[in-house]
Short mmCIF file of C-alpha atoms in Angstrom, two decimals:
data_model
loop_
_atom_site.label_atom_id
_atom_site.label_comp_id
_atom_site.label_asym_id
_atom_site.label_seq_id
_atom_site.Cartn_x
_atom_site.Cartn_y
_atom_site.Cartn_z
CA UNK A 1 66.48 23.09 33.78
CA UNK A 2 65.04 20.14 32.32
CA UNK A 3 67.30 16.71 32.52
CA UNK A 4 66.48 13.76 30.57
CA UNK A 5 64.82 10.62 31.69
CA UNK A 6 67.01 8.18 33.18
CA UNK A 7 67.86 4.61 31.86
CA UNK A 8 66.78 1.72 33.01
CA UNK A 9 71.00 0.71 33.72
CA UNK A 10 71.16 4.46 35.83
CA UNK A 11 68.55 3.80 38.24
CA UNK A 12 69.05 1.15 41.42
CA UNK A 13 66.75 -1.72 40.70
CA UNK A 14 65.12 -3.39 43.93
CA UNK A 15 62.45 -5.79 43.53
CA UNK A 16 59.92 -3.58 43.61
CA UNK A 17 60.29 0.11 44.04
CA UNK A 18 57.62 2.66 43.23
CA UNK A 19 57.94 6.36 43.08
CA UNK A 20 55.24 8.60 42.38
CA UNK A 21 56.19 12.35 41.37
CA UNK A 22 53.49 14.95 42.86
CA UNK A 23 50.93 15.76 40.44
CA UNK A 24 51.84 18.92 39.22
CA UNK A 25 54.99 16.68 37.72
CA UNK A 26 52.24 14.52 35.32
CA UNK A 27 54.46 11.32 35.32
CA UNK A 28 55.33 8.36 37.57
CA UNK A 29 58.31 6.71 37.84
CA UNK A 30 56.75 2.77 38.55
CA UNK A 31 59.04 0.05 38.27
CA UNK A 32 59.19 -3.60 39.37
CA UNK A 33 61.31 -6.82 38.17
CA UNK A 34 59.02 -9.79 37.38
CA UNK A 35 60.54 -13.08 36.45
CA UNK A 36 63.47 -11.51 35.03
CA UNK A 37 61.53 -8.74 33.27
CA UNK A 38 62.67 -5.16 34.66
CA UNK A 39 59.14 -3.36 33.96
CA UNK A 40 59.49 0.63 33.67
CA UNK A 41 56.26 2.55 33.32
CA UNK A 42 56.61 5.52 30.51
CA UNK A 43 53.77 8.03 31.57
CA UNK A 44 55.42 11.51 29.99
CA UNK A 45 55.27 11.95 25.97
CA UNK A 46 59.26 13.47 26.28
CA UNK A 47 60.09 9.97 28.02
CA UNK A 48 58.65 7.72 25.60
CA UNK A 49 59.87 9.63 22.12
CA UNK A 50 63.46 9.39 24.39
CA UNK A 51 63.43 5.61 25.17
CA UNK A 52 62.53 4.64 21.90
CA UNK A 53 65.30 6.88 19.97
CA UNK A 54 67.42 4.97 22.25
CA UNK A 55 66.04 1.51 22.16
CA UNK A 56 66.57 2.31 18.60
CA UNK A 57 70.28 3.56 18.56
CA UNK A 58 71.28 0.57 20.98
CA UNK A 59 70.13 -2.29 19.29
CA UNK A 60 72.81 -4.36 18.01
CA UNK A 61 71.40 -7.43 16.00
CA UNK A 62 67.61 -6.77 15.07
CA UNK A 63 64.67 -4.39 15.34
CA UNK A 64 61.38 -5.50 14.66
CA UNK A 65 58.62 -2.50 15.20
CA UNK A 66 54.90 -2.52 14.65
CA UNK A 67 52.22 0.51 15.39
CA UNK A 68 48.63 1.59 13.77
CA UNK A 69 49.84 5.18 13.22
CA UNK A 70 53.43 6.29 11.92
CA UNK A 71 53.18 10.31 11.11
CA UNK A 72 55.58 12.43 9.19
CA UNK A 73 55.76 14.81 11.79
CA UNK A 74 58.77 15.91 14.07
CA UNK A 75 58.38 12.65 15.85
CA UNK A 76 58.07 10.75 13.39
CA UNK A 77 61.10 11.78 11.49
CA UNK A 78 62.84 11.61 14.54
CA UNK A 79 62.30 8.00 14.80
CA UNK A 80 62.81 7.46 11.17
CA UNK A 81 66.30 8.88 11.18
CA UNK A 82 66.91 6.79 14.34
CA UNK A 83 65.66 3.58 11.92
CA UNK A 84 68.00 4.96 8.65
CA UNK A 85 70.92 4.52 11.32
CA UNK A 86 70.45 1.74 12.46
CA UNK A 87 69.80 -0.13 9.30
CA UNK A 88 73.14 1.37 7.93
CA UNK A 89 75.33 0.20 10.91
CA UNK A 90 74.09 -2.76 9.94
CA UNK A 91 71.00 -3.79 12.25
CA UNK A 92 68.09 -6.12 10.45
CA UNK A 93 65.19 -3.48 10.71
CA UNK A 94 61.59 -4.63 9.95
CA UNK A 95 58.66 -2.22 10.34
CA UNK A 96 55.38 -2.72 10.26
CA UNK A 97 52.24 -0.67 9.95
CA UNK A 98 48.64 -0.42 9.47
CA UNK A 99 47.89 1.81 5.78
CA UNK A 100 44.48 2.83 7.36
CA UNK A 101 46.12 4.67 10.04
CA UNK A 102 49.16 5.84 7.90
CA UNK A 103 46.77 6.82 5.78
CA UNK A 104 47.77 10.88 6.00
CA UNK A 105 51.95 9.95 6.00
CA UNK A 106 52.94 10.71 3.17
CA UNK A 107 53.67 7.80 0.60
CA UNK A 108 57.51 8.66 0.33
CA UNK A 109 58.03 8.99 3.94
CA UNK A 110 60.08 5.21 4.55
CA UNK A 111 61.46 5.70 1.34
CA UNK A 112 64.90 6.84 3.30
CA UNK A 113 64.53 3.68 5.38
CA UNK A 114 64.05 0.92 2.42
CA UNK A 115 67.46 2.79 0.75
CA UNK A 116 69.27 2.12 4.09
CA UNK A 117 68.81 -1.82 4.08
CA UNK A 118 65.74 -1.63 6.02
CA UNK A 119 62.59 -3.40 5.54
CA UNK A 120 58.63 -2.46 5.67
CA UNK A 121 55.36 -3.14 5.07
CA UNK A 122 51.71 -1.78 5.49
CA UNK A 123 48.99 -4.12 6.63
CA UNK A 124 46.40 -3.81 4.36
CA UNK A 125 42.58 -4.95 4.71
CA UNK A 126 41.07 -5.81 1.66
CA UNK A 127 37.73 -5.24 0.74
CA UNK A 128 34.81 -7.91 2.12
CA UNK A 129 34.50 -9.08 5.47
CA UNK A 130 38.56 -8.04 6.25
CA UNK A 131 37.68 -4.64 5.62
CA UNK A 132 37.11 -3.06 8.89
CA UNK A 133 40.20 -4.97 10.39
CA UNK A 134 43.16 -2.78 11.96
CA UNK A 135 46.30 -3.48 12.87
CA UNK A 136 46.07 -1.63 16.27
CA UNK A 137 49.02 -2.82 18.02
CA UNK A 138 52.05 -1.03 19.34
CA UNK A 139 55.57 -2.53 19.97
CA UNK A 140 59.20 -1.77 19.27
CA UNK A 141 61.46 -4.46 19.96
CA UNK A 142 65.82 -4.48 19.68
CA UNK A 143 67.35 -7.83 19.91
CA UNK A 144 64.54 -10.11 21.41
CA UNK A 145 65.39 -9.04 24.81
CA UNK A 146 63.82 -4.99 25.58
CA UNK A 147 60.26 -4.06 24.43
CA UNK A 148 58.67 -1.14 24.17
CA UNK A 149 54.65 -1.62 24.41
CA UNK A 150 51.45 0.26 25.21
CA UNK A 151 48.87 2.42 23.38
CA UNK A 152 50.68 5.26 22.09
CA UNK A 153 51.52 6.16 18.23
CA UNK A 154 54.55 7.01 16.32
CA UNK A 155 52.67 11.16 16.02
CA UNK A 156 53.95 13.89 18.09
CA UNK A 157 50.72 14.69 19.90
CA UNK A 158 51.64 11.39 21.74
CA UNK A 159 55.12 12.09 22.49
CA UNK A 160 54.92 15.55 23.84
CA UNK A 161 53.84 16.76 27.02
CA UNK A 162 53.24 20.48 26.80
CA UNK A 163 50.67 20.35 23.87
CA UNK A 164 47.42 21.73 24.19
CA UNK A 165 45.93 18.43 21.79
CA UNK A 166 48.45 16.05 23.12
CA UNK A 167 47.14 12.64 24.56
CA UNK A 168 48.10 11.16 27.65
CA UNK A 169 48.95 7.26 27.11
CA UNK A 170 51.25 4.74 28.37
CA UNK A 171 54.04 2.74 27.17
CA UNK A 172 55.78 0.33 29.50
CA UNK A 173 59.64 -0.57 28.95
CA UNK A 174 59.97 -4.73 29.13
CA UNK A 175 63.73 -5.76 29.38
CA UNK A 176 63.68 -9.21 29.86
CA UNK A 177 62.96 -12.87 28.86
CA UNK A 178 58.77 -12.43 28.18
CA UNK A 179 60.27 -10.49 24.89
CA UNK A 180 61.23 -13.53 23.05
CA UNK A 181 57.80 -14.39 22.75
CA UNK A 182 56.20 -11.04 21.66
CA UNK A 183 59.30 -11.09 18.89
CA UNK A 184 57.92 -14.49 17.51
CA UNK A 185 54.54 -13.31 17.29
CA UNK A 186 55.77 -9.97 15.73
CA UNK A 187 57.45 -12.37 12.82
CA UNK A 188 54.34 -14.42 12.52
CA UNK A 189 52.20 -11.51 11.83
CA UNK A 190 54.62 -10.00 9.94
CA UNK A 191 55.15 -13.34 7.74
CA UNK A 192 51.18 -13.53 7.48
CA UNK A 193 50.59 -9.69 6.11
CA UNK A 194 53.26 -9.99 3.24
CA UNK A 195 51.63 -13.22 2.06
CA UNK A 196 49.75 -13.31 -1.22
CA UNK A 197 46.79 -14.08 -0.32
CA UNK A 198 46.51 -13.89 4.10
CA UNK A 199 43.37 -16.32 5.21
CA UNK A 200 41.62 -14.60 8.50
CA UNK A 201 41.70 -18.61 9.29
CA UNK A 202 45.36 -18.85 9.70
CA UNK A 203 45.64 -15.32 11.34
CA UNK A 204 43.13 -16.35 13.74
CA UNK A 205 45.94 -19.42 14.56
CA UNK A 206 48.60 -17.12 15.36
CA UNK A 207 46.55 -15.10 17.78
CA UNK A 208 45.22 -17.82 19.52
CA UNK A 209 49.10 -19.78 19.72
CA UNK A 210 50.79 -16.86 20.55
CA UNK A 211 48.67 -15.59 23.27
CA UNK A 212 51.06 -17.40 26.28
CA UNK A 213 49.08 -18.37 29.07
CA UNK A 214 51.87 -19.65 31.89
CA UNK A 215 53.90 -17.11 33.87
CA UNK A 216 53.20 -14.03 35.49
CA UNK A 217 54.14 -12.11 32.59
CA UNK A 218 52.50 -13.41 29.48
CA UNK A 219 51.19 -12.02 26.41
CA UNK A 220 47.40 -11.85 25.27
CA UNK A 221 46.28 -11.13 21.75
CA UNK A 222 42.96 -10.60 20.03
CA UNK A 223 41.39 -10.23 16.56
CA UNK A 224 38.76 -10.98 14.33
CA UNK A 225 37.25 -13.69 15.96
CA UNK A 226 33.59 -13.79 18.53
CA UNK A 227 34.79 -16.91 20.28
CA UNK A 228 37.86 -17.92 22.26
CA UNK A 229 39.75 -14.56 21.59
CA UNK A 230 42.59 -14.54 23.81
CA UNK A 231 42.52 -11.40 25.44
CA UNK A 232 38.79 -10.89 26.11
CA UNK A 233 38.27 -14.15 27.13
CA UNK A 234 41.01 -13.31 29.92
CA UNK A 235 39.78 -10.05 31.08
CA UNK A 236 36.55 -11.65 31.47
CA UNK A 237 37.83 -14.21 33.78
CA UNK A 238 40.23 -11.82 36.03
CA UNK A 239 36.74 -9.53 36.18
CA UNK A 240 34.84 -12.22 37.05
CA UNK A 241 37.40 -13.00 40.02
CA UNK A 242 37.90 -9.38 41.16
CA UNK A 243 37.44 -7.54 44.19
CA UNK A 244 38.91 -4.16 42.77
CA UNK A 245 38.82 -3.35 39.28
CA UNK A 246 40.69 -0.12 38.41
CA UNK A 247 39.72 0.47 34.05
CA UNK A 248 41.06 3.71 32.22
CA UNK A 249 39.77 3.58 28.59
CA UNK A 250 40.09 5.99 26.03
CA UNK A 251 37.31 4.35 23.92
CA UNK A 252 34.63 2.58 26.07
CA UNK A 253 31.38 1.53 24.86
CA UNK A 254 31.74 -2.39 26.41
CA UNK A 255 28.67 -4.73 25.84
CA UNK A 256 25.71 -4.81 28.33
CA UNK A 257 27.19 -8.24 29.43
CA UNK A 258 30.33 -6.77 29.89
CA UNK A 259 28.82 -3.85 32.27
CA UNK A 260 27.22 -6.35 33.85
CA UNK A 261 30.75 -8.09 34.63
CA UNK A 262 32.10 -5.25 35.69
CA UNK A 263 29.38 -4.05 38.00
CA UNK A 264 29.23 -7.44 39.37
CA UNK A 265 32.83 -6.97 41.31
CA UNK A 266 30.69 -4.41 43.68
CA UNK A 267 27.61 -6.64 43.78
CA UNK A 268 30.74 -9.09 45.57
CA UNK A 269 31.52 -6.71 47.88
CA UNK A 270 34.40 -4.91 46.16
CA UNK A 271 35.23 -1.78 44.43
CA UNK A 272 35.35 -0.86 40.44
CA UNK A 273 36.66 2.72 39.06
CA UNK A 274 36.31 3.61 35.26
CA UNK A 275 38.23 6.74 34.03
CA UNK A 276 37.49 7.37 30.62
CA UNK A 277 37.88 10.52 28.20
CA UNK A 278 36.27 13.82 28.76
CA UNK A 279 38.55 15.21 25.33
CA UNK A 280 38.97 13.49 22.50
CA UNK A 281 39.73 13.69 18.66
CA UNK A 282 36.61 11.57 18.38
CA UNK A 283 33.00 13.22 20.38
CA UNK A 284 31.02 10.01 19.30
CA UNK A 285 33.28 7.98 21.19
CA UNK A 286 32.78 10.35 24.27
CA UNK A 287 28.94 10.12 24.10
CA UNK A 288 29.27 6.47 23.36
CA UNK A 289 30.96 6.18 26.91
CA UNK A 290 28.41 8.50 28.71
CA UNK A 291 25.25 5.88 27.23
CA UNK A 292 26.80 3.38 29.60
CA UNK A 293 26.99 5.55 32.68
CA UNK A 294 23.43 4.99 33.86
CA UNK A 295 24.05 1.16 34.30
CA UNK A 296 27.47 1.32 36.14
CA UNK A 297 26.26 4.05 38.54
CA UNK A 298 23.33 1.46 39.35
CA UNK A 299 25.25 -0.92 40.13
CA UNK A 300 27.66 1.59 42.56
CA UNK A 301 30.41 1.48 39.93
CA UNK A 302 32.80 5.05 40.28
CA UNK A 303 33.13 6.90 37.02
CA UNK A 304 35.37 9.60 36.11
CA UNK A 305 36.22 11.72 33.85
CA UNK A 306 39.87 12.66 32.78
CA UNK A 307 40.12 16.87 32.39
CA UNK A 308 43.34 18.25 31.55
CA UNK A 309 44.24 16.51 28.09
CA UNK A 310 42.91 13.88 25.67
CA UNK A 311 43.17 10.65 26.82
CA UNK A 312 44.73 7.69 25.16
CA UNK A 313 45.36 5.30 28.03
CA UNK A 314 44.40 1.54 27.70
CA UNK A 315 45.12 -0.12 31.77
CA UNK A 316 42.88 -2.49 33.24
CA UNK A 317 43.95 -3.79 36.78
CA UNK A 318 42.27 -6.52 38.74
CA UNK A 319 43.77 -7.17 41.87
CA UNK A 320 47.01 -7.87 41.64
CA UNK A 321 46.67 -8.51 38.21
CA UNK A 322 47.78 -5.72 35.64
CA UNK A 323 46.92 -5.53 32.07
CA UNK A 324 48.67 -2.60 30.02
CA UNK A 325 48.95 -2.55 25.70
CA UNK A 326 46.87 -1.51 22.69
CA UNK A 327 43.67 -2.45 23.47
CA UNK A 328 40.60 -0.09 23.87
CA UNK A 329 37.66 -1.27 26.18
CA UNK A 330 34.73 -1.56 23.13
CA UNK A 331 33.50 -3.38 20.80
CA UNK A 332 36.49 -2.85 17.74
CA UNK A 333 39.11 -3.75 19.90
CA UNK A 334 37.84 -6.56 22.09
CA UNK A 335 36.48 -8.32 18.92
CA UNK A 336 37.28 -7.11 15.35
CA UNK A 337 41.22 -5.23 15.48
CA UNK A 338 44.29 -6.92 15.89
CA UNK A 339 45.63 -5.63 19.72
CA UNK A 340 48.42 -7.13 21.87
CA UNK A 341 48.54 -6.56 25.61
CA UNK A 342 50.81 -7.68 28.80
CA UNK A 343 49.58 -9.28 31.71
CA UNK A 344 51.41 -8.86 34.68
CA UNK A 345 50.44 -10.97 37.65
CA UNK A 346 52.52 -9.40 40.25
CA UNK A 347 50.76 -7.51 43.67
CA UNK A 348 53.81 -5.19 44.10
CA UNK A 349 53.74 -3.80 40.64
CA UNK A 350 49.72 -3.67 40.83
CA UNK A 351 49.71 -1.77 44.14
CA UNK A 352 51.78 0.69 42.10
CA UNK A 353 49.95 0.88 39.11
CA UNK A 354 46.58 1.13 41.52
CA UNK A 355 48.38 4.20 42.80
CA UNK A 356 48.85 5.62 39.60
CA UNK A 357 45.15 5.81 38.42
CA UNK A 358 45.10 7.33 42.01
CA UNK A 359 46.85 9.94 40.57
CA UNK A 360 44.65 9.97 37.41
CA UNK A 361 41.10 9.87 39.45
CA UNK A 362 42.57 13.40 41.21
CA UNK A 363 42.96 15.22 37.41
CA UNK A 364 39.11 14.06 36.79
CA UNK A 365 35.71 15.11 37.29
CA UNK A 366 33.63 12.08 39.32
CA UNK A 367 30.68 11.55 37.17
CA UNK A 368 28.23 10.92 40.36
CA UNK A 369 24.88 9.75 39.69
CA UNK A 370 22.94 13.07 40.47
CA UNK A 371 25.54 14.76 38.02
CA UNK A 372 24.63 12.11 35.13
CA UNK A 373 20.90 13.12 35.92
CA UNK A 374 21.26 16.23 35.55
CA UNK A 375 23.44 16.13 32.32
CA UNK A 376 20.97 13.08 30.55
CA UNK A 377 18.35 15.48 29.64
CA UNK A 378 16.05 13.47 26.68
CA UNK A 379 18.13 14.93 23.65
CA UNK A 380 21.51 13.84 25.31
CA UNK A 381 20.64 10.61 25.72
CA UNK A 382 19.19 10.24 22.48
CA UNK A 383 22.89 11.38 20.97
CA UNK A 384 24.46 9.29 23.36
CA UNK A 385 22.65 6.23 21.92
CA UNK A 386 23.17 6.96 18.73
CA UNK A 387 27.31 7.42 19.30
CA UNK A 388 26.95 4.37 21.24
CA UNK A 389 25.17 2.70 17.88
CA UNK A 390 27.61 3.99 15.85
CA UNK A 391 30.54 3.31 18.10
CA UNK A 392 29.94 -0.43 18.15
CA UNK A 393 28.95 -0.85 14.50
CA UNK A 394 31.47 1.40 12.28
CA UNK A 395 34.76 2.33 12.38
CA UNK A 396 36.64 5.23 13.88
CA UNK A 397 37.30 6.57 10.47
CA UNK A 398 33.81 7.30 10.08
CA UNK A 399 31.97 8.05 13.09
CA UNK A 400 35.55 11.04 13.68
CA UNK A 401 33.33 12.61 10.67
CA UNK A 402 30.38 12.76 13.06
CA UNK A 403 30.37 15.97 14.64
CA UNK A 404 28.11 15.53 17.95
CA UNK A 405 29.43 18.84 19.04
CA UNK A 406 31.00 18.47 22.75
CA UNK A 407 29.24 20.80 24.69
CA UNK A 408 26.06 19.50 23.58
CA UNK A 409 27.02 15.80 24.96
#
């Protein structure tokens, strides 16, 4: 019989305390307190769709939600019921989302929601240089005190764990003081989508102000802008400093400087893992990844492929320096969409998370380098260069339409 996660308020809370289920059980219960914050990793799809129905159903003053994708599925509805009660008990509800990835929801969807006293809007990008902007991030927050973050959607192929197309991703529950920060950058994007006429200028300003740099649990944003972007300017430096880099990136088609970076942590005598996607929604994105194999596996860098599902995941550890949220490791995310991600500086919770892409190296297929020889035959790399071209130069939308065919990658 199947029991339902436990809260955060059921379970005894030590400093630090992780538990890892055996494999066969696909989820981890990882949980540390920070500075106040009482961190709670969500690996199952059941777990998340659970903790946010209840995030939702126990807020008491305010909820404030933002994600790229909000379907009309079973999940979705589920969540938008859970938003129609809370509005009409009286809770300030303001939901935002990105129209590029609602684009499939269907138009009346919310409708229930805006009747109920709540409020929402869809981030738009016009047309011109804001075109190919997306609002990628993912966060539900009740009250300015408990978060909900990571990389998975509002879709039921997200929230389900028994699917043959679901996608394994992360959320991590935040209960704690770091959440009245993420709230006030929430309202500040927010305030800056429903404006007339948004300037990437001042957008750019709340990115960069927002993105908290004290602590050992801050915030890091990025957008639309080459130069001192927030987030990639910070894995950078914890790369730079690293002596093991654990990555696992749905999307990863990083810059050759980038690679560089990364290889450079085992050039210093240390060790670097990258687990990225052998399934996806998206092959180009797949063969974009396997055009930068030949360079890490020069430079002694371990590459893996995940096997049993689709993978979602964006984690990037350095040390004892954890970064978990919305971001993808390539060229959209680190420079062009808006993402929001969590640094944790905190060895006890890194140790754990280390152990959990442990867990995630042993459901994957080590890419060794006379494997990737044997697989780059002269057509392969040819379509791996041109998803890798496409990958870093158009958006999702399109290059989803380009069908590389997977067992030909």
């Amino acid at each position: 019989m199947e029991t339902a996660s436990p809260t955060l308020a059921s379970l005894p809370c030590p400093r630090h305390m992780s538990v890892m289920a055996d494999r066969a059980g696909k989820t981890a219960i990882i949980r540390a307190e920070v500075e106040g914050n009482l961190l709670q990793l969500l690996a199952g799809g059941r777990e998340r769709l659970e903790a946010l129905v209840r995030l939702i159903d126990e807020a008491q003053v305010d909820l404030r939600l933002l994600y790229y994708m909000f379907s009309g599925d079973v999940a979705g509805e589920a969540v938008r019921n859970a938003l129609v009660r809370a509005a009409k008990r009286g809770v300030a509800v303001n939901l935002l989302v990105d129209g590029f990835g609602c684009g499939s929801t269907e138009p009346g969807f919310l409708d229930e929601l805006k009747e109920a006293g709540g409020h929402f809007c869809i981030f738009h990008s016009s047309y011109g240089r804001r075109y190919l902007i997306r609002n990628h991030q993912k966060m539900a927050i009740a009250d300015s005190k408990r978060a909900l973050v990571g990389g998975a959607n509002i879709n039921l192929q997200y929230l389900v764990d028994d699917d043959e197309d679901r996608w394994r991703d992360l959320w991590l529950s935040v209960d704690g003081p770091a959440i009245v920060d993420l709230a006030k950058y929430f309202d500040a994007i927010e305030g800056w989508t429903r404006r007339r006429k948004p300037r990437i200028r001042d957008l750019r300003r709340i990115i960069t102000s927002h993105s908290r740099g004290k602590g050992k649990v801050s915030w890091r944003f990025s957008g639309p802008m080459r130069r001192h972007n927030p987030w990639p300017a910070q894995i950078v430096s914890d790369i730079g400093n690293a002596s093991r880099l654990d990555i696992i990136a749905a999307y990863f088609a990083p810059s050759n400087a980038m690679l560089r970076r990364i290889g450079s942590v085992v050039g210093r005598g240390g060790v670097a893992r990258v687990v990225t996607a052998a399934k996806s929604d998206n092959t180009a994105t797949i063969a974009a990844a396997r055009f930068t194999y030949g360079r890490l596996l020069k430079r002694r860098v371990k590459i893996y492929e995940y096997q049993p599902s689709k993978l979602h995941t964006k984690l990037y550890i350095t040390d004892d320096i954890v970064h978990l949220g919305s971001s993808n490791f390539d060229f959209r995310s680190l420079y062009l969409n808006l993402e929001m991600m969590l640094r944790v500086d905190d060895p006890g919770f890194a140790a754990a998370m280390h152990s959990y892409v442990d867990g995630e190296v042993a459901d994957s297929l080590e890419i060794t380098p006379a494997f990737h020889r044997s697989r780059a035959t002269l057509w392969r790399k040819a379509k791996w260069a041109a998803a890798h071209f496409l990958v870093t130069t158009m958006d999702y939308t399109v290059t989803r339409r380009v069908n590389f065919g997977l067992e030909g990658l």
